[in-house]
Amino acid sequence: MSLEVLVYGDPVLRRKSQPIETVTEEIRELAADMIETMYVEEGVGLAAPQVGVSIRMLVADAEYDEETRPARVFVNPEILESWGEWKFDEGCLSVPGIRADVVRPEAIKLRYQDLDGNVHEEEMHEIWARILQHEIDHLDGKLFVDYLSPIKRSLIMKKLKALAKESKGRITV
Ligand code: NI
């Protein structure tokens, strides 16, 4: 079931999400719905708060292959280490029609759980690292536009107010 994605201005997007203690059937179903929503909205990542649920879970698919749909689910993801620097043009399903260059670490070491509750550690680079950093920010109530300079941000906010929900790029998280 495809879910509605909350857009900029919704207070849920600014809340800090709660850790998941046990992966229940309900959470598994939410993960499946989030994956479906991500593909419907043509995004490469989606965090639970974006569909109105303040828990620490996100889905992502950097390959974005609609045929095979190899989406991954990350429960309680946390960044243990990060390094390097990489500038990338970001967008967000919750900030439709807006894109901007954001500098973030190029690589991260991530710890997360899967839907069976197993803990994993993984090193990620470039686009995967970017998506995970962007989505983990959502779990902390942070949006990519928060990284922009005040001037750039005020220009974007004007544009944002004038925009409808129509624009959706491929690299939109
Ligand atoms: Ni986003």
XYZ file of N, CA and C and ligand atoms in Angstrom:
520
model
N 0.840 -1.183 0.000
C 0.000 0.000 0.000
C 0.884 1.246 0.000
N 0.639 2.098 -0.974
C 1.423 3.328 -1.045
C 0.884 4.343 -0.029
N 1.799 5.013 0.658
C 1.417 5.934 1.727
C 1.613 7.386 1.291
N 0.978 8.285 2.009
C 1.135 9.700 1.704
C 2.456 10.205 2.304
N 3.198 10.956 1.512
C 4.467 11.512 2.000
C 4.223 12.931 2.522
N 4.608 13.162 3.767
C 4.432 14.488 4.369
C 5.386 15.479 3.718
N 4.930 16.703 3.560
C 5.787 17.712 2.960
C 6.186 18.794 3.957
N 7.211 19.502 3.564
C 7.804 20.580 4.359
C 6.725 21.404 5.045
N 6.928 21.640 6.334
C 5.928 22.388 7.089
C 5.189 21.494 8.072
N 5.147 20.191 7.775
C 4.490 19.268 8.701
C 5.385 19.062 9.927
N 4.820 19.260 11.140
C 5.649 19.172 12.356
C 6.267 17.790 12.590
N 5.662 16.746 12.062
C 6.221 15.388 12.251
C 7.630 15.309 11.673
N 7.884 16.057 10.601
C 9.202 16.037 9.958
C 10.285 16.652 10.839
N 9.877 17.371 11.886
C 10.840 18.032 12.774
C 11.018 17.303 14.097
N 10.328 16.188 14.250
C 10.415 15.427 15.500
C 11.582 14.456 15.486
N 12.111 14.168 16.688
C 13.130 13.134 16.795
C 12.420 11.791 16.920
N 12.818 10.835 16.089
C 12.144 9.536 16.079
C 12.661 8.615 17.174
N 11.799 7.714 17.589
C 12.121 6.776 18.667
C 12.794 5.511 18.130
N 13.761 4.976 18.896
C 14.363 3.694 18.505
C 13.312 2.574 18.490
N 13.550 1.591 17.652
C 12.655 0.431 17.571
C 13.213 -0.649 18.488
N 12.422 -1.057 19.479
C 12.913 -2.072 20.410
C 12.742 -3.473 19.854
N 11.584 -3.732 19.269
C 11.315 -5.044 18.677
C 10.690 -4.837 17.311
N 11.174 -5.594 16.336
C 10.570 -5.509 15.002
C 9.318 -6.394 14.994
N 8.186 -5.747 15.017
C 6.904 -6.465 15.029
C 6.413 -6.675 13.596
N 5.335 -7.440 13.471
C 4.713 -7.652 12.164
C 4.259 -6.301 11.583
N 3.759 -5.454 12.466
C 3.292 -4.129 12.046
C 4.438 -3.313 11.425
N 5.618 -3.424 12.027
C 6.773 -2.690 11.509
C 7.217 -3.267 10.167
N 7.152 -4.594 10.047
C 7.486 -5.215 8.750
C 6.529 -4.749 7.655
N 5.267 -4.665 8.006
C 4.280 -4.191 7.026
C 4.542 -2.728 6.657
N 4.894 -1.942 7.653
C 5.211 -0.532 7.374
C 6.408 -0.444 6.426
N 7.423 -1.284 6.663
C 8.612 -1.284 5.793
C 8.212 -1.598 4.353
N 7.342 -2.604 4.183
C 6.895 -2.972 2.831
C 6.137 -1.809 2.184
N 5.296 -1.154 2.963
C 4.543 -0.008 2.429
C 5.470 1.164 2.096
N 6.496 1.335 2.918
C 7.451 2.415 2.642
C 8.221 2.150 1.358
N 8.588 0.879 1.129
C 9.295 0.530 -0.109
C 8.397 0.823 -1.311
N 7.138 0.408 -1.210
C 6.211 0.667 -2.310
C 6.065 2.168 -2.557
N 5.938 2.913 -1.471
C 5.788 4.372 -1.580
C 7.014 5.006 -2.234
N 8.194 4.518 -1.841
C 9.435 5.056 -2.405
C 9.462 4.875 -3.927
N 9.046 3.697 -4.402
C 9.043 3.479 -5.854
C 7.946 4.276 -6.553
N 6.774 4.355 -5.927
C 5.681 5.126 -6.519
C 6.094 6.592 -6.664
N 6.768 7.113 -5.644
C 7.160 8.528 -5.639
C 8.474 8.771 -6.386
N 9.073 7.686 -6.886
C 10.331 7.766 -7.625
C 11.459 8.357 -6.788
N 11.540 7.905 -5.564
C 12.632 8.312 -4.690
C 13.645 7.185 -4.566
N 14.797 7.492 -3.983
C 15.809 6.464 -3.738
C 15.975 6.194 -2.239
N 15.177 6.899 -1.437
C 15.205 6.662 -0.004
C 13.973 7.257 0.634
N 13.570 6.685 1.759
C 12.399 7.198 2.473
C 12.528 6.818 3.947
N 12.304 7.792 4.810
C 12.394 7.547 6.248
C 10.984 7.527 6.847
N 10.802 6.726 7.902
C 9.470 6.551 8.495
C 8.769 7.871 8.849
N 9.486 8.870 9.383
C 8.785 10.121 9.701
C 8.142 10.780 8.474
N 8.685 10.502 7.301
C 8.116 11.088 6.077
C 6.724 10.535 5.768
N 6.401 9.384 6.355
C 5.036 8.862 6.193
C 4.293 8.962 7.527
N 4.799 9.817 8.396
C 4.063 10.154 9.615
C 4.316 9.257 10.812
N 5.344 8.384 10.740
C 5.621 7.477 11.844
C 6.996 7.803 12.435
N 7.021 8.234 13.682
C 8.270 8.694 14.295
C 9.069 7.550 14.921
N 9.490 6.628 14.070
C 10.358 5.531 14.526
C 11.595 5.478 13.638
N 12.672 4.863 14.202
C 13.957 4.904 13.501
C 14.079 3.762 12.485
N 13.465 3.986 11.346
C 13.547 3.014 10.248
C 13.542 3.779 8.932
N 14.314 3.264 7.985
C 14.311 3.870 6.660
C 14.504 2.797 5.595
N 14.098 3.128 4.388
C 14.303 2.233 3.254
C 15.095 2.998 2.195
N 15.857 2.262 1.393
C 16.674 2.925 0.373
C 16.985 1.969 -0.765
N 17.187 2.543 -1.937
C 17.595 1.773 -3.106
C 18.412 2.676 -4.022
N 19.711 2.665 -3.828
C 20.581 3.546 -4.612
C 20.647 3.137 -6.078
N 20.376 1.857 -6.351
C 20.444 1.406 -7.750
C 19.208 1.849 -8.513
N 18.130 1.993 -7.798
C 16.834 2.358 -8.346
C 16.488 1.543 -9.587
N 16.296 0.270 -9.374
C 15.902 -0.616 -10.461
C 14.460 -1.051 -10.229
N 13.557 -0.507 -11.033
C 12.131 -0.796 -10.831
C 11.779 -2.239 -11.155
N 12.605 -2.880 -11.972
C 12.358 -4.280 -12.317
C 12.627 -5.187 -11.125
N 13.859 -5.076 -10.606
C 14.251 -5.995 -9.533
C 13.922 -5.458 -8.140
N 13.782 -4.159 -8.027
C 13.431 -3.514 -6.763
C 14.240 -4.036 -5.564
N 15.554 -3.864 -5.638
C 16.369 -4.409 -4.545
C 16.458 -3.455 -3.346
N 15.315 -2.967 -2.887
C 15.319 -1.998 -1.791
C 15.816 -2.644 -0.507
N 16.469 -1.852 0.320
C 16.969 -2.337 1.604
C 16.286 -1.591 2.740
N 16.148 -2.288 3.855
C 15.511 -1.699 5.041
C 16.556 -1.571 6.140
N 16.612 -0.437 6.790
C 17.575 -0.193 7.871
C 16.797 0.186 9.135
N 16.965 -0.627 10.172
C 16.303 -0.374 11.449
C 17.350 0.166 12.428
N 16.996 1.207 13.146
C 17.899 1.854 14.114
C 19.293 2.147 13.539
N 19.373 2.737 12.363
C 20.691 3.002 11.775
C 21.441 4.075 12.553
N 22.730 3.865 12.723
C 23.548 4.912 13.332
C 24.912 4.971 12.659
N 25.396 6.184 12.524
C 26.690 6.396 11.882
C 27.772 6.326 12.949
N 28.671 5.364 12.806
C 29.735 5.176 13.794
C 30.931 6.070 13.483
N 31.168 6.252 12.200
C 32.317 7.047 11.751
C 31.967 7.633 10.402
N 32.574 8.767 10.093
C 32.409 9.276 8.729
C 33.690 9.994 8.339
N 33.963 10.014 7.044
C 35.184 10.677 6.593
C 35.043 11.135 5.135
N 35.997 11.979 4.737
C 35.987 12.496 3.367
C 34.980 13.625 3.229
N 34.863 14.106 2.008
C 33.948 15.205 1.742
C 33.439 15.047 0.318
N 32.156 15.236 0.128
C 31.583 15.035 -1.196
C 30.410 15.980 -1.375
N 30.445 16.724 -2.467
C 29.342 17.636 -2.754
C 28.379 16.934 -3.698
N 27.102 17.002 -3.372
C 26.118 16.306 -4.202
C 24.819 17.115 -4.207
N 24.179 17.109 -5.352
C 22.930 17.836 -5.557
C 21.779 17.009 -4.958
N 21.255 17.455 -3.811
C 20.227 16.672 -3.119
C 18.824 17.183 -3.374
N 17.902 16.270 -3.267
C 16.485 16.608 -3.264
C 15.828 15.787 -2.169
N 14.549 15.995 -1.948
C 13.854 15.273 -0.883
C 12.375 15.182 -1.239
N 11.806 13.981 -1.066
C 10.383 13.811 -1.377
C 9.507 14.723 -0.516
N 10.022 15.135 0.647
C 9.263 16.016 1.534
C 9.502 17.492 1.242
N 10.429 17.761 0.318
C 10.706 19.151 -0.082
C 10.618 19.181 -1.614
N 9.421 18.954 -2.141
C 9.281 18.727 -3.584
C 9.729 19.915 -4.434
N 10.412 19.576 -5.520
C 10.791 20.607 -6.489
C 12.036 21.385 -6.134
N 12.635 21.084 -4.994
C 13.821 21.831 -4.573
C 15.037 20.921 -4.619
N 16.114 21.421 -5.211
C 17.374 20.684 -5.191
C 18.478 21.661 -4.827
N 19.497 21.163 -4.153
C 20.617 22.039 -3.804
C 21.844 21.202 -3.493
N 23.013 21.785 -3.774
C 24.268 21.118 -3.438
C 24.443 21.100 -1.928
N 24.767 19.931 -1.412
C 25.060 19.802 0.015
C 26.378 19.038 0.135
N 27.268 19.563 0.976
C 28.534 18.873 1.231
C 28.352 18.011 2.479
N 28.687 16.739 2.339
C 28.634 15.821 3.482
C 29.845 14.909 3.376
N 30.132 14.141 4.443
C 31.193 13.143 4.326
C 30.926 12.191 3.158
N 32.002 11.781 2.505
C 31.874 10.888 1.351
C 31.568 9.465 1.795
N 32.079 9.083 2.964
C 31.950 7.696 3.411
C 31.494 7.628 4.863
N 30.797 6.550 5.171
C 30.356 6.336 6.559
C 30.551 4.877 6.945
N 30.699 4.673 8.240
C 30.597 3.319 8.772
C 29.276 3.289 9.525
N 28.421 2.387 9.092
C 27.046 2.345 9.582
C 26.792 1.101 10.420
N 26.049 1.282 11.506
C 25.530 0.116 12.243
C 24.016 0.158 12.151
N 23.406 -0.975 11.862
C 21.943 -1.008 11.750
C 21.445 -2.419 12.038
N 20.144 -2.541 12.171
C 19.529 -3.862 12.301
C 18.678 -4.129 11.069
N 18.547 -5.422 10.746
C 17.625 -5.776 9.663
C 16.259 -6.108 10.280
N 15.333 -6.545 9.447
C 13.973 -6.801 9.935
C 13.878 -8.052 10.806
N 14.976 -8.829 10.865
C 15.001 -9.976 11.781
C 15.691 -9.600 13.095
N 16.099 -8.345 13.193
C 16.726 -7.886 14.429
C 18.226 -8.138 14.492
N 18.798 -8.680 13.421
C 20.255 -8.900 13.397
C 20.994 -7.582 13.214
N 22.102 -7.449 13.939
C 22.889 -6.211 13.852
C 23.973 -6.362 12.791
N 24.135 -5.333 11.977
C 25.158 -5.330 10.928
C 25.996 -4.071 11.022
N 27.231 -4.183 10.571
C 28.052 -2.995 10.381
C 28.534 -3.010 8.935
N 28.514 -1.846 8.323
C 28.823 -1.788 6.888
C 29.442 -0.440 6.555
N 30.434 -0.481 5.670
C 31.026 0.760 5.184
C 30.316 1.143 3.890
N 29.965 2.407 3.780
C 29.272 2.861 2.577
C 29.965 4.091 2.015
N 29.891 4.216 0.687
C 30.518 5.343 0.007
C 29.539 6.044 -0.931
N 29.919 7.265 -1.291
C 29.201 8.057 -2.282
C 27.681 7.987 -2.136
N 26.984 7.475 -3.179
C 25.533 7.633 -3.184
C 24.840 6.893 -2.028
N 25.324 5.685 -1.712
C 24.713 4.974 -0.575
C 24.950 5.743 0.724
N 26.178 6.235 0.891
C 26.500 7.003 2.104
C 25.659 8.275 2.159
N 25.469 8.884 0.995
C 24.680 10.112 0.928
C 23.222 9.864 1.325
N 22.648 8.824 0.737
C 21.241 8.523 1.047
C 21.069 8.235 2.542
N 21.974 7.413 3.077
C 21.840 7.061 4.497
C 21.970 8.293 5.397
N 22.899 9.182 5.075
C 23.056 10.387 5.896
C 21.809 11.267 5.813
N 21.287 11.404 4.624
C 20.082 12.213 4.428
C 18.898 11.614 5.195
N 18.744 10.292 5.095
C 17.594 9.644 5.751
C 17.742 9.623 7.267
N 18.958 9.425 7.746
C 19.166 9.434 9.205
C 18.865 10.836 9.751
N 19.186 11.854 8.983
C 18.792 13.212 9.375
C 17.280 13.301 9.579
N 16.511 12.677 8.686
C 15.047 12.687 8.841
C 14.648 12.101 10.202
N 15.369 11.079 10.639
C 15.038 10.441 11.924
C 15.312 11.397 13.091
N 16.146 12.397 12.844
C 16.454 13.384 13.876
C 15.746 14.718 13.630
N 14.787 14.712 12.745
C 14.009 15.933 12.497
C 14.729 16.981 11.675
N 15.723 16.530 10.924
C 16.538 17.462 10.143
C 16.286 17.274 8.643
N 16.308 18.388 7.903
C 16.095 18.338 6.458
C 17.307 18.918 5.733
N 17.490 18.509 4.479
C 18.715 18.936 3.777
C 18.797 20.452 3.613
N 17.659 21.112 3.550
C 17.685 22.573 3.389
C 18.288 23.263 4.623
N 18.351 22.551 5.747
C 18.960 23.120 6.964
C 20.455 23.396 6.771
N 21.062 22.723 5.797
C 22.504 22.888 5.574
C 22.842 24.102 4.718
N 21.831 24.707 4.108
C 22.107 25.797 3.178
C 22.356 27.105 3.910
N 23.038 28.017 3.236
C 23.298 29.333 3.824
C 21.951 30.056 3.979
N 21.860 31.011 4.922
C 20.593 31.733 5.128
C 20.042 32.360 3.842
N 20.934 32.900 3.011
C 20.474 33.537 1.770
C 19.887 32.515 0.808
N 20.638 31.454 0.600
C 20.188 30.388 -0.298
C 18.863 29.799 0.216
N 18.806 29.669 1.526
C 17.622 29.072 2.124
C 16.391 29.958 1.944
N 16.563 31.259 2.120
C 15.397 32.129 1.984
C 14.908 32.169 0.537
N 15.850 32.089 -0.411
C 15.457 32.020 -1.825
C 14.659 30.750 -2.081
N 15.159 29.672 -1.518
C 14.508 28.381 -1.719
C 13.140 28.346 -1.047
N 13.036 28.956 0.110
C 11.750 28.951 0.812
C 10.670 29.683 0.016
N 11.087 30.757 -0.646
C 10.144 31.473 -1.511
C 9.644 30.548 -2.613
N 10.622 29.864 -3.214
C 10.300 28.962 -4.304
C 9.405 27.829 -3.784
N 9.754 27.334 -2.608
C 9.014 26.224 -2.024
C 7.547 26.578 -1.830
N 7.315 27.781 -1.334
C 5.932 28.215 -1.108
C 5.154 28.269 -2.421
N 5.878 28.616 -3.495
C 5.213 28.768 -4.783
C 5.022 27.438 -5.512
N 5.643 26.396 -4.984
C 5.642 25.132 -5.724
C 4.531 24.170 -5.346
N 4.075 23.460 -6.296
C 3.147 22.358 -6.023
C 3.957 21.093 -5.840
N 3.320 19.958 -5.713
C 4.023 18.716 -5.425
C 4.487 17.966 -6.677
N 4.481 18.625 -7.837
C 4.623 17.866 -9.074
C 6.020 17.342 -9.379
N 7.044 18.095 -9.032
C 8.369 17.770 -9.511
C 9.022 16.629 -8.740
N 9.404 15.600 -9.449
C 10.079 14.479 -8.780
C 11.239 13.962 -9.614
N 12.434 14.134 -9.088
C 13.617 13.657 -9.796
C 13.915 12.229 -9.427
N 14.914 11.665 -10.030
C 15.253 10.275 -9.739
C 16.065 10.135 -8.467
N 16.948 11.108 -8.263
C 17.748 11.044 -7.046
C 17.074 11.924 -6.009
N 15.985 11.432 -5.501
C 15.207 12.186 -4.550
C 14.990 11.306 -3.337
N 15.418 11.812 -2.196
C 15.389 10.980 -0.999
C 14.576 11.646 0.107
Ni 14.374 13.392 2.311
